[in-house]
CSV table of C-alpha atoms and ligand atoms in Angstrom, one decimal:
chain,number,residue,atom,x,y,z
A,1,MET,CA,11.6,10.6,-0.4
A,2,GLN,CA,12.5,7.7,1.7
A,3,VAL,CA,11.0,4.3,0.7
A,4,ILE,CA,10.4,2.0,3.6
A,5,LYS,CA,10.2,-1.6,2.7
A,6,TYR,CA,9.9,-4.0,5.6
A,7,MET,CA,11.4,-7.5,5.2
A,8,PHE,CA,9.2,-9.7,7.3
A,9,GLN,CA,10.6,-12.8,9.0
A,10,PRO,CA,9.3,-16.0,7.4
A,11,HIS,CA,9.0,-18.9,9.8
A,12,GLY,CA,10.1,-21.6,7.3
A,13,ASP,CA,10.5,-25.3,7.8
A,14,GLU,CA,10.2,-28.4,5.6
A,15,ARG,CA,6.4,-27.7,5.4
A,16,GLY,CA,6.8,-24.3,3.8
A,17,GLN,CA,6.7,-20.7,4.9
A,18,LEU,CA,4.6,-18.7,7.3
A,19,VAL,CA,4.7,-15.0,7.9
A,20,ALA,CA,2.9,-13.4,10.9
A,21,LEU,CA,2.3,-9.7,11.3
A,22,GLU,CA,1.5,-8.0,14.6
A,23,GLU,CA,0.5,-4.4,15.1
A,24,PHE,CA,3.2,-2.2,16.7
A,25,LYS,CA,5.8,-5.1,16.2
A,26,ASP,CA,6.0,-5.9,12.6
A,27,ILE,CA,3.6,-3.2,11.5
A,28,PRO,CA,4.1,0.4,12.8
A,29,PHE,CA,0.5,1.1,13.5
A,30,ARG,CA,-2.7,-0.4,14.9
A,31,ILE,CA,-4.3,-2.5,12.1
A,32,LYS,CA,-7.9,-1.5,11.8
A,33,ARG,CA,-8.6,-2.9,8.4
A,34,VAL,CA,-7.4,-5.5,5.9
A,35,TYR,CA,-8.3,-5.7,2.3
A,36,PHE,CA,-6.9,-7.3,-0.8
A,37,MET,CA,-7.1,-7.1,-4.6
A,38,TYR,CA,-7.1,-10.1,-6.8
A,39,ASP,CA,-8.2,-11.0,-10.4
A,40,THR,CA,-6.9,-7.7,-11.4
A,41,ALA,CA,-7.4,-7.3,-15.1
A,42,GLU,CA,-4.4,-6.9,-17.4
A,43,GLY,CA,-3.2,-3.3,-17.8
A,44,VAL,CA,-5.2,-2.0,-14.9
A,45,VAL,CA,-3.8,0.9,-12.8
A,46,ARG,CA,-5.4,1.3,-9.3
A,47,GLY,CA,-5.1,3.8,-6.6
A,48,PHE,CA,-4.8,7.3,-8.0
A,49,HIS,CA,-5.3,8.8,-4.5
A,50,ALA,CA,-3.6,9.9,-1.3
A,51,HIS,CA,-4.9,9.8,2.2
A,52,LYS,CA,-5.0,12.6,4.7
A,53,GLN,CA,-4.4,10.4,7.8
A,54,LEU,CA,-4.3,6.7,6.8
A,55,GLU,CA,-1.1,4.7,6.8
A,56,GLN,CA,-0.8,1.4,5.0
A,57,ILE,CA,1.5,-1.5,4.4
A,58,LEU,CA,1.2,-3.2,1.0
A,59,VAL,CA,2.1,-6.8,0.7
A,60,CYS,CA,2.0,-8.7,-2.7
A,61,VAL,CA,1.3,-12.0,-1.1
A,62,HIS,CA,1.1,-13.7,-4.4
A,63,GLY,CA,2.5,-12.7,-7.8
A,64,THR,CA,4.0,-9.2,-8.4
A,65,CYS,CA,3.0,-5.6,-8.9
A,66,LYS,CA,4.6,-2.2,-9.0
A,67,VAL,CA,3.7,0.8,-6.8
A,68,LEU,CA,4.3,4.4,-7.8
A,69,LEU,CA,4.8,6.7,-4.7
A,70,ASP,CA,4.6,10.5,-5.1
A,71,ASN,CA,5.0,13.0,-2.3
A,72,GLY,CA,4.3,16.0,-4.6
A,73,LYS,CA,8.0,16.7,-5.1
A,74,GLU,CA,9.4,13.3,-6.0
A,75,LYS,CA,8.2,10.0,-7.4
A,76,LYS,CA,9.6,6.6,-6.8
A,77,VAL,CA,8.6,3.2,-8.2
A,78,VAL,CA,8.8,0.2,-6.0
A,79,SER,CA,8.4,-3.4,-7.2
A,80,LEU,CA,6.7,-5.9,-4.8
A,81,GLU,CA,7.8,-9.4,-5.7
A,82,LYS,CA,7.9,-11.4,-2.6
A,83,PRO,CA,5.3,-12.3,0.0
A,84,TYR,CA,7.6,-11.3,2.9
A,85,GLU,CA,8.1,-7.7,1.6
A,86,GLY,CA,5.9,-4.9,3.0
A,87,LEU,CA,5.9,-1.5,1.5
A,88,TYR,CA,5.0,1.3,4.0
A,89,VAL,CA,2.9,4.1,2.5
A,90,ALA,CA,2.5,7.1,4.8
A,91,ASN,CA,-0.3,9.6,4.7
A,92,ASN,CA,0.0,12.4,2.2
A,93,ILE,CA,1.5,10.1,-0.5
A,94,TRP,CA,-0.1,9.7,-3.9
A,95,ARG,CA,-0.1,6.1,-5.0
A,96,GLU,CA,-0.7,4.2,-8.2
A,97,MET,CA,-0.5,0.4,-8.3
A,98,TYR,CA,0.1,-1.2,-11.7
A,99,ASP,CA,1.8,-4.1,-13.7
A,100,PHE,CA,-0.2,-6.6,-11.7
A,101,SER,CA,0.7,-10.1,-12.7
A,102,GLU,CA,-2.2,-12.3,-13.6
A,103,ASP,CA,-2.0,-14.3,-10.4
A,104,SER,CA,-1.3,-11.3,-8.1
A,105,VAL,CA,-3.0,-10.8,-4.7
A,106,LEU,CA,-2.2,-7.4,-3.2
A,107,LEU,CA,-2.9,-7.4,0.6
A,108,VAL,CA,-3.3,-4.0,2.3
A,109,LEU,CA,-3.0,-3.5,6.1
A,110,ALA,CA,-4.5,-0.1,7.0
A,111,SER,CA,-4.4,2.0,10.1
A,112,GLU,CA,-8.0,3.3,9.7
A,113,LEU,CA,-11.4,2.1,8.8
A,114,TYR,CA,-12.7,2.9,5.4
A,115,ASP,CA,-13.6,6.6,5.2
A,116,GLU,CA,-14.1,8.3,1.9
A,117,ASN,CA,-13.5,11.7,3.6
A,118,ASP,CA,-9.9,10.7,4.2
A,119,TYR,CA,-9.3,10.3,0.4
A,120,ILE,CA,-7.8,12.9,-1.9
A,121,ARG,CA,-8.7,11.6,-5.3
A,122,ASP,CA,-7.8,14.7,-7.4
A,123,TYR,CA,-4.1,15.1,-8.2
A,124,ASP,CA,-4.2,18.9,-8.2
A,125,LYS,CA,-5.9,19.0,-4.8
A,126,PHE,CA,-3.3,16.6,-3.5
A,127,LEU,CA,-0.5,19.0,-4.7
A,128,GLU,CA,-2.3,21.8,-2.9
A,129,PHE,CA,-2.8,19.7,0.2
A,130,VAL,CA,0.9,18.9,0.5
A,131,GLY,CA,1.9,22.5,-0.3
A,132,CYS,CA,3.4,21.8,-3.7
A,133,LYS,CA,1.1,24.0,-5.7
B,1,TYD,P1,-11.2,2.0,-4.7
B,1,TYD,O1,-11.0,3.1,-3.7
B,1,TYD,O2,-11.6,2.3,-6.1
B,1,TYD,O3,-9.9,1.2,-4.8
B,1,TYD,P2,-8.4,1.6,-5.4
B,1,TYD,O4,-8.4,3.1,-5.2
B,1,TYD,O5,-7.4,0.9,-4.5
B,1,TYD,O6,-8.3,1.2,-6.8
B,1,TYD,O7,-12.2,0.9,-4.1
B,1,TYD,C1,-13.0,0.1,-4.9
B,1,TYD,C2,-14.4,-0.1,-4.2
B,1,TYD,O8,-14.2,-0.8,-3.0
B,1,TYD,C3,-15.1,1.2,-3.9
B,1,TYD,O9,-16.5,1.0,-4.2
B,1,TYD,C4,-14.9,1.4,-2.4
B,1,TYD,C5,-14.8,0.0,-1.9
B,1,TYD,N1,-14.0,-0.2,-0.7
B,1,TYD,C6,-14.6,-0.5,0.5
B,1,TYD,O10,-15.8,-0.6,0.6
B,1,TYD,N2,-13.8,-0.7,1.6
B,1,TYD,C7,-12.5,-0.5,1.5
B,1,TYD,O11,-11.8,-0.7,2.5
B,1,TYD,C8,-11.9,-0.2,0.3
B,1,TYD,C9,-10.4,0.0,0.1
B,1,TYD,C10,-12.7,0.0,-0.8
């Protein structure tokens, strides 16, 4: 499984850093939705689902976290530790986010509006969906 991590270009000067993200330029899809997770309690693991269509970019804009990616055949763990790193998560990938630092803010750019019908929340069904069972 190929892990695609984008390194965004910070516009830094003596005032600090600024990262700008534009659809189809820095982000490989039209951004239809943005959400973020913060105040994540210690030891929490989030996600536990895949999407049939949705693509995402995950950016830990503050603090750190880890993301487990699973395509049904192979699993990879990716650390997000910098606000200029964006992890691409394609459709049909099971994801779990964990090891959130206390101060973490995990920003998600998504290619689709929220649609519960696009979720696969059962791991066995995910394996069936991707033809690994
Ligand atoms: P949930 O799917 O449990 O988050 P995760 O799988 O990443 O841990 O979402 C938590 C709640 O937020 C749930 O009630 C659905 C709601 N929600 C929205 O209303 N819109 C959204 O875009 C997302 C991602 C979640």
